[in-house]
PDB file of C-alpha atoms in Angstrom:
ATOM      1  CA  UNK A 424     -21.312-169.533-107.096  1.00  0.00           C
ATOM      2  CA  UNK A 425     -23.388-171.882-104.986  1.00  0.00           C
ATOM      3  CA  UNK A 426     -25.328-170.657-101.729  1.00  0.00           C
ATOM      4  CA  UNK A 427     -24.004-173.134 -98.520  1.00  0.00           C
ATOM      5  CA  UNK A 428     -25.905-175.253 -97.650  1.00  0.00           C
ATOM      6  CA  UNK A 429     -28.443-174.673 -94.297  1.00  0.00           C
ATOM      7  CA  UNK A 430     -26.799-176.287 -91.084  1.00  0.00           C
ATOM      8  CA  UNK A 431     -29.003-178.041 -88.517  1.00  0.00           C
ATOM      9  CA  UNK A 432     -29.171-176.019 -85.537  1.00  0.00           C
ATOM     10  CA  UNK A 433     -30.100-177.958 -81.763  1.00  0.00           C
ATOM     11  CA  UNK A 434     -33.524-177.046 -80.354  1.00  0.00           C
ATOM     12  CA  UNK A 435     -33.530-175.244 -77.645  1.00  0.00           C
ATOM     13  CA  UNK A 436     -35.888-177.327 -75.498  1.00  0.00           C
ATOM     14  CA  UNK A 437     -33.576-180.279 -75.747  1.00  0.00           C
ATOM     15  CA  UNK A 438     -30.814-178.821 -74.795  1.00  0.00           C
ATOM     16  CA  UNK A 439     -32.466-176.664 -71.858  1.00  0.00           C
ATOM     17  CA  UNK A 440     -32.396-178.253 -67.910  1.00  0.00           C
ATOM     18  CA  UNK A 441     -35.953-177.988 -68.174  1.00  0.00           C
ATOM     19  CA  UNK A 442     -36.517-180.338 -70.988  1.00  0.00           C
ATOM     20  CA  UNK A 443     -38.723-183.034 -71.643  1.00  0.00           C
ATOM     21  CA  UNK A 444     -35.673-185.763 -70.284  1.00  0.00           C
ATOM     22  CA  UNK A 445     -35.426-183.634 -67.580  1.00  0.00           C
ATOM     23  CA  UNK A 446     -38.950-183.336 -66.539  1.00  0.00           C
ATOM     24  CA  UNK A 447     -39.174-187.288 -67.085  1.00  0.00           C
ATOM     25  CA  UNK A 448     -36.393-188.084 -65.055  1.00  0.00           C
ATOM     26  CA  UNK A 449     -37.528-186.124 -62.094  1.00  0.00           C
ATOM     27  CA  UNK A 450     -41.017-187.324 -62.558  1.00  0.00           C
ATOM     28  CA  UNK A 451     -39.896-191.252 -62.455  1.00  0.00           C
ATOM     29  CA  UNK A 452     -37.604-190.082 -58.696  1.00  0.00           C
ATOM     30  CA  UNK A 453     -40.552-188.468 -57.474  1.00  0.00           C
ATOM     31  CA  UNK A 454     -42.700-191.352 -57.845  1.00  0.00           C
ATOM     32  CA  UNK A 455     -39.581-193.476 -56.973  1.00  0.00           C
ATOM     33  CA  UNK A 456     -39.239-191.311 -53.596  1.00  0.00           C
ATOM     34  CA  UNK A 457     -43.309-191.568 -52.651  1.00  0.00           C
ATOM     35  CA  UNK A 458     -42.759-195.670 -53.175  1.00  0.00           C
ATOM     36  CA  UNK A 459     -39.926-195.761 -50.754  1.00  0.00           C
ATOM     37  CA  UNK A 460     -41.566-193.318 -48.191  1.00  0.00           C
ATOM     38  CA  UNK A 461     -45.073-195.287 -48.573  1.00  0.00           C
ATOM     39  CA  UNK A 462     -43.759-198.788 -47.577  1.00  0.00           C
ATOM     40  CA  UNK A 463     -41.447-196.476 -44.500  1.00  0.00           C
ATOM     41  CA  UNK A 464     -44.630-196.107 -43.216  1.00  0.00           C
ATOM     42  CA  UNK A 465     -45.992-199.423 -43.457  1.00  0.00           C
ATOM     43  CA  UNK A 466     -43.398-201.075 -42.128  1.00  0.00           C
ATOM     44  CA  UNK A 467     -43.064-198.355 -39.136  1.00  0.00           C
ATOM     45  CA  UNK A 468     -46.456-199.218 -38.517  1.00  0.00           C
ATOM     46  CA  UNK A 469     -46.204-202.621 -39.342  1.00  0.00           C
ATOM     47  CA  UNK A 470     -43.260-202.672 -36.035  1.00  0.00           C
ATOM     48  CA  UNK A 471     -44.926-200.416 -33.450  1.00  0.00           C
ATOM     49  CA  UNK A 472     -47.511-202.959 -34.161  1.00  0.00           C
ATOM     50  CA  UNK A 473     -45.637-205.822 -33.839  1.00  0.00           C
ATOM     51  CA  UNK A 474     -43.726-204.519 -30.629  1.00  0.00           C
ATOM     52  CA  UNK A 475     -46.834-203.547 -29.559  1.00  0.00           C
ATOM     53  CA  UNK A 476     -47.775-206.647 -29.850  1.00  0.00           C
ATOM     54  CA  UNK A 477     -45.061-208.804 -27.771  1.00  0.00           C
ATOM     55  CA  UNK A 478     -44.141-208.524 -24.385  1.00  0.00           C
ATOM     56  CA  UNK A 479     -40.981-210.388 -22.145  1.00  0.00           C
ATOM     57  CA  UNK A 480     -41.272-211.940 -18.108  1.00  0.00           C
ATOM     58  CA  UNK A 481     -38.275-211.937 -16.968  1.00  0.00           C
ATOM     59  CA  UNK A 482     -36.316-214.496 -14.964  1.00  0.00           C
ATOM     60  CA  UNK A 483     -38.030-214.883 -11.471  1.00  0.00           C
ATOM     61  CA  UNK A 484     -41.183-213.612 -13.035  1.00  0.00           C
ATOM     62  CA  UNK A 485     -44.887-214.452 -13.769  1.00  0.00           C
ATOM     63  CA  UNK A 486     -47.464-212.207 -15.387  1.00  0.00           C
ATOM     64  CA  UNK A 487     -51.154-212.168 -15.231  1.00  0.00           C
ATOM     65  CA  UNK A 488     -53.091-210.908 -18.328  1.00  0.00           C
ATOM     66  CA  UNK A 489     -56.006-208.538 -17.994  1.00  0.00           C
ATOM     67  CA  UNK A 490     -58.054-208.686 -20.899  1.00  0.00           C
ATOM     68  CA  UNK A 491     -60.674-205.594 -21.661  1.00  0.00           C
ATOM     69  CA  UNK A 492     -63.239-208.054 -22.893  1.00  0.00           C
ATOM     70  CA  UNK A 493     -63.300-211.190 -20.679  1.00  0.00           C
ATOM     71  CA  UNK A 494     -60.850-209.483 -17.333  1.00  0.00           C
ATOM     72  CA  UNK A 495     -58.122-211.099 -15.503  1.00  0.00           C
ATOM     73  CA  UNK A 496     -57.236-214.785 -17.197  1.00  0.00           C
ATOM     74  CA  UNK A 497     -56.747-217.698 -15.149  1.00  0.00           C
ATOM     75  CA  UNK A 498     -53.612-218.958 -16.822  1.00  0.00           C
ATOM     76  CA  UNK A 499     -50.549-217.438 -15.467  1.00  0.00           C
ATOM     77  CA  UNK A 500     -47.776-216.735 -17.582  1.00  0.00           C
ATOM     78  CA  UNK A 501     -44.328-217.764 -17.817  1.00  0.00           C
ATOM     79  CA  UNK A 502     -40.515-216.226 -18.540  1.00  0.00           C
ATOM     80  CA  UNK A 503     -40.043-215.736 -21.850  1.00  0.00           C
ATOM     81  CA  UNK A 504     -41.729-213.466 -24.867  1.00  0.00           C
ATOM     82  CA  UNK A 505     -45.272-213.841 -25.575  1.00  0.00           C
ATOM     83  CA  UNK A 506     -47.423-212.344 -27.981  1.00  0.00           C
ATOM     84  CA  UNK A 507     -50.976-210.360 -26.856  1.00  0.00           C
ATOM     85  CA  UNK A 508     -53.665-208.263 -28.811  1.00  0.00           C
ATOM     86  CA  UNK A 509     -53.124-204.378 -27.933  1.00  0.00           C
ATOM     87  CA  UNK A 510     -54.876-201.935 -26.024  1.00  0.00           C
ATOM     88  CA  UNK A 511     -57.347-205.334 -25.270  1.00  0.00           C
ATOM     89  CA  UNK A 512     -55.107-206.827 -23.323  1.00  0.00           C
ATOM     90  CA  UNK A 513     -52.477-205.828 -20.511  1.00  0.00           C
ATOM     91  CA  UNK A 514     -49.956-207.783 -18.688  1.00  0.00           C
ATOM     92  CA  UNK A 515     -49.118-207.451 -15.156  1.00  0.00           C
ATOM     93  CA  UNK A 516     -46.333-208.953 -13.610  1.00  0.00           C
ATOM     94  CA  UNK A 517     -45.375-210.536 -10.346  1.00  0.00           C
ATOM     95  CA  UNK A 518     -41.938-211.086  -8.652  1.00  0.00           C
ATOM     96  CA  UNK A 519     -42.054-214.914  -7.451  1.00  0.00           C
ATOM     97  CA  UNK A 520     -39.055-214.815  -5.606  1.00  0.00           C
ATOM     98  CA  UNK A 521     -38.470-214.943  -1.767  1.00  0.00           C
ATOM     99  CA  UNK A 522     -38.138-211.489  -0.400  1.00  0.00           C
ATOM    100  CA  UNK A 523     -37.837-210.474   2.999  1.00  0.00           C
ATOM    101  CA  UNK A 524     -40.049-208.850   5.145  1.00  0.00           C
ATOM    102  CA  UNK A 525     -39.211-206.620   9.035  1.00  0.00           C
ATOM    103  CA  UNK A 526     -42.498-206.082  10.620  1.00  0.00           C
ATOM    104  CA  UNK A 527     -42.057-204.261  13.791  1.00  0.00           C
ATOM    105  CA  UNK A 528     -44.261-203.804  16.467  1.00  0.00           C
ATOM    106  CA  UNK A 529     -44.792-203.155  20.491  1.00  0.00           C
ATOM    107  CA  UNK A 530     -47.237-205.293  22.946  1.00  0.00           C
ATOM    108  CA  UNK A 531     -47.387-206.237  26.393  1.00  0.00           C
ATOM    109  CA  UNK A 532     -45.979-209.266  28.193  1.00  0.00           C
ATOM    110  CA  UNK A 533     -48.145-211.137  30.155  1.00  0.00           C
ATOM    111  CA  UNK A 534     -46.956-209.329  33.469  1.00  0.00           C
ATOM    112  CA  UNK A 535     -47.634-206.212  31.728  1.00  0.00           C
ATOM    113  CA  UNK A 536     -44.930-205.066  30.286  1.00  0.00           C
ATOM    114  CA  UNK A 537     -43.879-203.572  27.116  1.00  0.00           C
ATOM    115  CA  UNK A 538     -41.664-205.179  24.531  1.00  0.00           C
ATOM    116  CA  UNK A 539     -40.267-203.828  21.273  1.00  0.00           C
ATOM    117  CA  UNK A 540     -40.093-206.567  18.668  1.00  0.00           C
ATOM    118  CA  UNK A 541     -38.992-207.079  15.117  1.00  0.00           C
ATOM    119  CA  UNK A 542     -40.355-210.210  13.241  1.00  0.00           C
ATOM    120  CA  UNK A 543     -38.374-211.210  10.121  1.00  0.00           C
ATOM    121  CA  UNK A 544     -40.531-212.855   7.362  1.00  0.00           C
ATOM    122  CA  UNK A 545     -39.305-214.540   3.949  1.00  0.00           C
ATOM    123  CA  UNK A 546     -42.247-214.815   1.668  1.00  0.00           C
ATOM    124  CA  UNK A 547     -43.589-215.053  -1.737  1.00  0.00           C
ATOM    125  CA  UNK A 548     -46.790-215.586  -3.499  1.00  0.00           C
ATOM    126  CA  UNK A 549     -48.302-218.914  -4.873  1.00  0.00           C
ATOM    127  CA  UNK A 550     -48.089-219.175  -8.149  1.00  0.00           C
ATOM    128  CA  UNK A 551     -50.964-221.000  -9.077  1.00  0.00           C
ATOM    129  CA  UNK A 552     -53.060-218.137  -7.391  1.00  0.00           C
ATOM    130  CA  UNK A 553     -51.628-214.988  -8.801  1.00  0.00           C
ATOM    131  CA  UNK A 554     -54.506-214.552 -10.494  1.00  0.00           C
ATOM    132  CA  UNK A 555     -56.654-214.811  -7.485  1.00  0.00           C
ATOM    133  CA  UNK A 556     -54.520-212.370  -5.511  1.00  0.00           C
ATOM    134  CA  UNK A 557     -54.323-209.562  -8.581  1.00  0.00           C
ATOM    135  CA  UNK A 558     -57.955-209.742  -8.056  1.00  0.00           C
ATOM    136  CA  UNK A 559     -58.325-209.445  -4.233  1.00  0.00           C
ATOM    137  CA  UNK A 560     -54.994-207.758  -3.044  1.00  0.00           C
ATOM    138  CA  UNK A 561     -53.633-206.245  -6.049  1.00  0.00           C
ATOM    139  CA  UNK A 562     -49.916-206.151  -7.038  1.00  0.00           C
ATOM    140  CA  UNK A 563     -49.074-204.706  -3.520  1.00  0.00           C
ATOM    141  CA  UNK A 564     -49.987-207.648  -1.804  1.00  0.00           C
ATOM    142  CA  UNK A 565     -47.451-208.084   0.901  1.00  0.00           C
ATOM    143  CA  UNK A 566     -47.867-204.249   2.075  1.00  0.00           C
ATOM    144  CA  UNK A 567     -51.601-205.093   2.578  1.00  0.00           C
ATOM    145  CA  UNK A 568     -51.147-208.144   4.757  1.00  0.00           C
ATOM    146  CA  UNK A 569     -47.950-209.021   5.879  1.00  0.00           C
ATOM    147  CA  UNK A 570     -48.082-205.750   8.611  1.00  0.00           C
ATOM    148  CA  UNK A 571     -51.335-206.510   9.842  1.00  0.00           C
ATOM    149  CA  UNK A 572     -51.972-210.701  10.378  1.00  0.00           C
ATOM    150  CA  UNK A 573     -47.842-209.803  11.875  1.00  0.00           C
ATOM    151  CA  UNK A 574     -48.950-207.706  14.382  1.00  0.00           C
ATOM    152  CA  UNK A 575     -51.730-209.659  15.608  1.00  0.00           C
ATOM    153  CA  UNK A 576     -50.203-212.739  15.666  1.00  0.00           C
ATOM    154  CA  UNK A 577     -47.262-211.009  17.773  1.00  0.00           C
ATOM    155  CA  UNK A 578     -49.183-209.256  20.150  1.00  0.00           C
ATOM    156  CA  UNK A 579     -51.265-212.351  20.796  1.00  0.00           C
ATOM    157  CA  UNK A 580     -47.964-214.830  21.231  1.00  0.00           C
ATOM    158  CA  UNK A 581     -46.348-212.090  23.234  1.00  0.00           C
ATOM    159  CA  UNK A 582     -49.575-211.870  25.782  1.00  0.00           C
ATOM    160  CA  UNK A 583     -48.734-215.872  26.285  1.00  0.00           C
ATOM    161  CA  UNK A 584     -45.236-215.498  28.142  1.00  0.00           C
ATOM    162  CA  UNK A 585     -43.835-213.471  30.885  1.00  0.00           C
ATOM    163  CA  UNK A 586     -41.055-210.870  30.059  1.00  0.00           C
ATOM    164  CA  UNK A 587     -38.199-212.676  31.062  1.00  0.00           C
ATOM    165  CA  UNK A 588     -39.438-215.770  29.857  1.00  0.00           C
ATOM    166  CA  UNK A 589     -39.090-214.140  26.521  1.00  0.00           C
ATOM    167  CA  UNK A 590     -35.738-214.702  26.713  1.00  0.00           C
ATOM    168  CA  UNK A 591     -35.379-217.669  28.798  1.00  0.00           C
ATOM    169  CA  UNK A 592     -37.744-219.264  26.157  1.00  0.00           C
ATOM    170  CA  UNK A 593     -36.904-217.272  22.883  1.00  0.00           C
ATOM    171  CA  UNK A 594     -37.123-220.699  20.894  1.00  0.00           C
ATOM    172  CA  UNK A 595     -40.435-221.594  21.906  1.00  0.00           C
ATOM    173  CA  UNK A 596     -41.575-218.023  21.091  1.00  0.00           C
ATOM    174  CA  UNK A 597     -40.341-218.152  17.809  1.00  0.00           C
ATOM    175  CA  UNK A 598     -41.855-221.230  16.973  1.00  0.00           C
ATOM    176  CA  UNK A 599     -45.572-220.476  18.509  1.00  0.00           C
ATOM    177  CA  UNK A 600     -45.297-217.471  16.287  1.00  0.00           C
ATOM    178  CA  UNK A 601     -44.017-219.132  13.128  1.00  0.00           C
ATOM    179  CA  UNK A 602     -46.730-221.644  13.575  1.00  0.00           C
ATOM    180  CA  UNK A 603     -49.458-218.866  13.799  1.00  0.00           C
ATOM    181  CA  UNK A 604     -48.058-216.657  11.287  1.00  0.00           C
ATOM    182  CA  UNK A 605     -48.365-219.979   8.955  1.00  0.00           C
ATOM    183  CA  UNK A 606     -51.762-220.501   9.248  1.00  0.00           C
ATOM    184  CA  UNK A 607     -53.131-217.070   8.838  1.00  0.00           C
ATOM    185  CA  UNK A 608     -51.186-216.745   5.912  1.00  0.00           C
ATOM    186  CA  UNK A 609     -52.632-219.642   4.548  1.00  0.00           C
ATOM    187  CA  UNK A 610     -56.079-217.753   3.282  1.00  0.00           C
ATOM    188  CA  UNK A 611     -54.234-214.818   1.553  1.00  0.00           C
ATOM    189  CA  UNK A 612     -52.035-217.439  -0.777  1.00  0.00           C
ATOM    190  CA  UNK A 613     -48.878-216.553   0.573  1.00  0.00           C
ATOM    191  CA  UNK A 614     -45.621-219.319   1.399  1.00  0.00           C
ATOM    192  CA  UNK A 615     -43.603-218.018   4.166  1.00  0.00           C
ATOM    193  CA  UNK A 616     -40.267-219.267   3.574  1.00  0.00           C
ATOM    194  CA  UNK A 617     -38.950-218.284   7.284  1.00  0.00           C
ATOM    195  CA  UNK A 618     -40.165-216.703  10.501  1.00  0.00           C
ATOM    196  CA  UNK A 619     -37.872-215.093  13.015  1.00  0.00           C
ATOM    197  CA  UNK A 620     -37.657-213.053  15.442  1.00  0.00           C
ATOM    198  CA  UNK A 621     -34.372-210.542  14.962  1.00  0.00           C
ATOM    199  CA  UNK A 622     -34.892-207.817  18.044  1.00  0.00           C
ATOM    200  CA  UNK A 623     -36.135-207.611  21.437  1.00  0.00           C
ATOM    201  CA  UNK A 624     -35.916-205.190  23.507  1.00  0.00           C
ATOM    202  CA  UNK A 625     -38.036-203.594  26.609  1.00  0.00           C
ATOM    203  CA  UNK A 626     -39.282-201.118  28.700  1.00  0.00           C
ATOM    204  CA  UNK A 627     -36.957-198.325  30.560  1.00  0.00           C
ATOM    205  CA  UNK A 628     -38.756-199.735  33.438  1.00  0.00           C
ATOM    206  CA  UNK A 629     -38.220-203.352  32.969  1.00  0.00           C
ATOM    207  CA  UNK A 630     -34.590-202.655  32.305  1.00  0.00           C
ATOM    208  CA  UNK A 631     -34.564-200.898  35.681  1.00  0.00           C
ATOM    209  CA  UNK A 632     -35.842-203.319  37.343  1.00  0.00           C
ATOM    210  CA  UNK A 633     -33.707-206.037  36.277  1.00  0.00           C
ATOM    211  CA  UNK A 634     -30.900-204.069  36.914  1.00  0.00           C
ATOM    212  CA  UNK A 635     -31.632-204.018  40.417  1.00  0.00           C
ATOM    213  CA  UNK A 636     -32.428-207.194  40.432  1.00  0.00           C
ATOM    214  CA  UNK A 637     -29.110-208.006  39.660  1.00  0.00           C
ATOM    215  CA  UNK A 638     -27.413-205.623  42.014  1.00  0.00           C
ATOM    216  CA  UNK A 639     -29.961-207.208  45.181  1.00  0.00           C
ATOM    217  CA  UNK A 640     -28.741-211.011  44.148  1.00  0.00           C
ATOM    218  CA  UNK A 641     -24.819-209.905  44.049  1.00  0.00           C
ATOM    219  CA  UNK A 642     -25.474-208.472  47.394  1.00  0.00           C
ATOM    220  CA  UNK A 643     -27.131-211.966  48.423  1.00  0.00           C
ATOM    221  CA  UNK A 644     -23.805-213.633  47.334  1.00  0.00           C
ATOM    222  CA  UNK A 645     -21.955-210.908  49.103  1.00  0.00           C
ATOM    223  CA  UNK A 646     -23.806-211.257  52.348  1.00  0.00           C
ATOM    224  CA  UNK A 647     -23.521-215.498  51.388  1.00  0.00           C
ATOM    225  CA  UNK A 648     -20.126-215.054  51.594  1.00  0.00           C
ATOM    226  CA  UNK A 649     -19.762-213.475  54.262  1.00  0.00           C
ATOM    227  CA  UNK A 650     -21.782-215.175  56.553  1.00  0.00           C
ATOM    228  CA  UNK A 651     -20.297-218.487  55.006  1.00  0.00           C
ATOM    229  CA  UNK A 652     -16.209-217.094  56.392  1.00  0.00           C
ATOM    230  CA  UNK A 653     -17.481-215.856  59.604  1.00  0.00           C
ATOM    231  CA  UNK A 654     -18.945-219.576  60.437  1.00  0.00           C
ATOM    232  CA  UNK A 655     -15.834-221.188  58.504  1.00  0.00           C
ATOM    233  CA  UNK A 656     -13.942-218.620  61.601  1.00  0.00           C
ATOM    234  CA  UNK A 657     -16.213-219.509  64.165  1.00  0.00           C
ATOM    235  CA  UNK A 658     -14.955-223.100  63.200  1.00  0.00           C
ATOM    236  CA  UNK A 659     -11.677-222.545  63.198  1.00  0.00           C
ATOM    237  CA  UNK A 660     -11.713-220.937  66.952  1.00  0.00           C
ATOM    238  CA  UNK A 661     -13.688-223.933  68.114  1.00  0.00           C
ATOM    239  CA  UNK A 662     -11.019-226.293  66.521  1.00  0.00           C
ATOM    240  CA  UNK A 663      -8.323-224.132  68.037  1.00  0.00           C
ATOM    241  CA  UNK A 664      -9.586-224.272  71.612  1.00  0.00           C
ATOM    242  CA  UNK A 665     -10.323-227.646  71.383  1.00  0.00           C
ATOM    243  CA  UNK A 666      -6.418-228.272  70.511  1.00  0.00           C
ATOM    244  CA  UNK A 667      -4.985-226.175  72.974  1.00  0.00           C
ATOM    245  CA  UNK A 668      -7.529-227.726  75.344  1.00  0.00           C
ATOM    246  CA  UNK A 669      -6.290-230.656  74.588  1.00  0.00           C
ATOM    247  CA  UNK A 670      -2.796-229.919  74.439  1.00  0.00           C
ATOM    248  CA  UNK A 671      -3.106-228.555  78.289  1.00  0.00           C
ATOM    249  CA  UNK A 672      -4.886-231.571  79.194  1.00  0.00           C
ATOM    250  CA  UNK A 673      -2.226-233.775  77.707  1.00  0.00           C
ATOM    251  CA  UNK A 674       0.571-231.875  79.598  1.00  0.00           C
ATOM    252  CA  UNK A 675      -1.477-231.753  83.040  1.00  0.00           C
ATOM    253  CA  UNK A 676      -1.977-235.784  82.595  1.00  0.00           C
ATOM    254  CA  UNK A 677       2.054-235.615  82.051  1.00  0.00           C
ATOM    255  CA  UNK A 678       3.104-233.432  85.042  1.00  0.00           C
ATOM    256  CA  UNK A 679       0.487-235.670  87.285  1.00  0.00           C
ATOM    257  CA  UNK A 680       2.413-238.623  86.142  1.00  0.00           C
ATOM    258  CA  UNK A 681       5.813-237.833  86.117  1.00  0.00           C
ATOM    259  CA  UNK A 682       5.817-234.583  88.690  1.00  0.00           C
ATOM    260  CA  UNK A 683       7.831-231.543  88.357  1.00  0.00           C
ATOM    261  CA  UNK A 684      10.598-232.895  86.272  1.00  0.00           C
ATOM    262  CA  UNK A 685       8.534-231.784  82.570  1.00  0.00           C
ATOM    263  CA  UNK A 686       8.308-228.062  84.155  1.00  0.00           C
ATOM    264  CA  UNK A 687      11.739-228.237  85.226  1.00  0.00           C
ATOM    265  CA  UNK A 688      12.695-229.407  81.233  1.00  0.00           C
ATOM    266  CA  UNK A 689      10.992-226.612  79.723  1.00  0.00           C
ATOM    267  CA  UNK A 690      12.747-223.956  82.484  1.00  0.00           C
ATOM    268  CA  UNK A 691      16.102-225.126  81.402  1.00  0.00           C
ATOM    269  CA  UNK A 692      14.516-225.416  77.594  1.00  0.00           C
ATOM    270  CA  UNK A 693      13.342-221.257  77.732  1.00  0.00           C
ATOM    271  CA  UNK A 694      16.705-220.845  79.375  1.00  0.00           C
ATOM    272  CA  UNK A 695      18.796-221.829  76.863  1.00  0.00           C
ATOM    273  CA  UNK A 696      16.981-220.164  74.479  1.00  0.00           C
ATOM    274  CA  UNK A 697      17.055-216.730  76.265  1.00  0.00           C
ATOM    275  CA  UNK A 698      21.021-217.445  76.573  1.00  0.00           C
ATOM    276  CA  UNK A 699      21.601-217.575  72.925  1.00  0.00           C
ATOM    277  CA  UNK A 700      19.591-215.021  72.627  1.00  0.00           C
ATOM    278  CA  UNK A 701      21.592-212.911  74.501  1.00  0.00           C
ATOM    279  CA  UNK A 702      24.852-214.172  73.610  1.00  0.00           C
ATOM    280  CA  UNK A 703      24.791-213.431  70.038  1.00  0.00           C
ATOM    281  CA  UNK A 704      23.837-209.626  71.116  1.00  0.00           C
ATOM    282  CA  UNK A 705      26.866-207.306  71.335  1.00  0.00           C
ATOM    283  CA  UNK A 706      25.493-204.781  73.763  1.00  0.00           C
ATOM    284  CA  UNK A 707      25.308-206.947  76.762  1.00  0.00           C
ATOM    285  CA  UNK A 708      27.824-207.183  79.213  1.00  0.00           C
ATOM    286  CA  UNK A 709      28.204-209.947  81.590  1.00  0.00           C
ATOM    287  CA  UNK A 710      28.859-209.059  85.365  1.00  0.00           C
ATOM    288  CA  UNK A 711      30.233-211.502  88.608  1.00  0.00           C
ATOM    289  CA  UNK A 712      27.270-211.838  91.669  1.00  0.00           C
ATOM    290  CA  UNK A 713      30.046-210.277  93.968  1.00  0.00           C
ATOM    291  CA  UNK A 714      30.650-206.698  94.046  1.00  0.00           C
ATOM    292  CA  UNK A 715      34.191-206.387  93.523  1.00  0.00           C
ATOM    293  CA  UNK A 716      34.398-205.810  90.008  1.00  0.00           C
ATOM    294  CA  UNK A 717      36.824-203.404  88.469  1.00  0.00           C
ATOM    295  CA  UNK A 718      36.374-201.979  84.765  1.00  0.00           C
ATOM    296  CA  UNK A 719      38.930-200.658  82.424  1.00  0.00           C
ATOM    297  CA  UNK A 720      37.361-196.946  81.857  1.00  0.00           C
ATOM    298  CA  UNK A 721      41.034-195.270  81.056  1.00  0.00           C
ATOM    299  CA  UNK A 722      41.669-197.814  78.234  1.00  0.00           C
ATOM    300  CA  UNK A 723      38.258-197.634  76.829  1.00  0.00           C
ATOM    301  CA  UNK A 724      37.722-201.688  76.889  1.00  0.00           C
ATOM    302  CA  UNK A 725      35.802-203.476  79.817  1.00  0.00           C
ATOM    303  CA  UNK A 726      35.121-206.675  81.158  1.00  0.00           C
ATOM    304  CA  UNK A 727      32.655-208.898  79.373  1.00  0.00           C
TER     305      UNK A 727
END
């Protein structure tokens, strides 16, 4: 009998996980793997860079760039996204819009006395300087001058006018110190939109004083008044006895003229009067001159 033939048996190292394919495969995702993570860095660099790199001004907005090489560049900068070299240079932006300002402050009138005042201010910077003023003032420009040229130029409008012409003349005030204000703002590159003065107020003292004043000029009018009805009396009484001394020379010219009979007229006149009088009275009783007169007493009634 024939022997069978050999059968071909699998290697073991091809059919093992850690075969050649195996090693291959893993090999080719490794490198596969280090590609991907090589060009995740790159372009993570390659974008901090490039944000790095661009920078936005906003609506209402300018920005001045500070460059480590050359320092602050002329040329402002507008809204929008702009491009800049890092760490060499740095933006800095301003707000350009109208803000407002309360400066508030207490000087003397020019009768000495003391007023509390509040000065509204609209302002904003000049544009075309904003370099000029990130050099001198900084970004904080309106803390470093608004407070003080304000205060002088109050206290030296104030020292003009006397306290209650303060009010009597608020207008004129405001305008003296609008006008001042201007000018000194003038050298720091600032635009004052609006100047105005919102509160005034004064001294306990002051307020005192004008209190009484008050109270002594409604007395005036009082004692005015007064004195104005007592002579308004006094010529009343003169008009009166004028009339009646008029009306008794008017009836003396009468009796002179036509005698007794106008006294006799108003006797019979009073008469008559003091007879109605009397008549329409139930309680009086009417007697005879003579002195026989009898009266009913038994039947209650009596003669009338």
């Amino acid at each position: 009998p024939s022997s069978p033939e050999p059968q071909e048996v699998p290697s073991a190292n091809m059919a093992s996980p850690g075969g050649p394919a195996a090693q291959a495969a893993a090999a080719a995702l490794a490198n596969a793997l280090g590609v991907v993570a090589r060009w995740s860095v790159g372009l993570g660099i390659a974008g901090s860079v490039a944000q790095a790199s661009l920078f936005d001004v906003d609506g209402g907005e300018r920005a001045v760039m500070f460059n480590r090489l050359s320092g602050v560049s002329q040329k402002v900068v507008g809204e929008g996204t702009h491009i800049m070299i890092p760490w060499f240079q740095t933006p800095h932006k301003f707000d350009i819009r109208t803000r407002p300002r309360l400066i508030n402050t207490v000087t003397g009138t020019k009768d000495l006395q003391n007023v509390n005042l509040t000065l509204r201010v609209l302002c904003r910077p000049e544009v075309d300087k904003l370099p000029n003023i990130y050099q001198t003032l900084g970004k904080d420009y309106d803390e470093r001058v608004l407070p003080s040229i304000g205060n002088e130029v109050l206290k030296s409008v104030i020292a003009r006018f006397n306290a209650d012409e303060l009010l009597t003349k608020r207008a004129e005030v405001s305008l003296q110190v609008s006008q001042e204000l201007l000018k000194r703002s003038e050298g720091f590159n600032l635009v004052l939109e609006d100047v105005a003065i919102t509160h005034l107020t004064f001294g306990q003292e002051f307020a005192k004083a004008i209190e009484a004043k008050q109270v002594a000029e409604q007395d005036a009018l009082r004692s005015n008044y007064i004195v104005a009805k007592a002579e308004q009396e006094k010529l009343a009484a003169v008009i009166r006895a004028e009339g009646e001394a008029e009306a008794a020379n008017l009836i003396s010219n009468a009796t002179r003229r036509a005698g007794t009979a106008l006294v006799e007229l108003r006797k019979i006149e009073a008469a008559r009067d003091i007879a109605e009088t009397m008549a329409r009275s139930g309680n009086v009783a009417y007697l005879p001159s003579g002195g026989n007169v009898l009266l009913n007493l038994a039947g209650g009634g009596g003669a009338r």
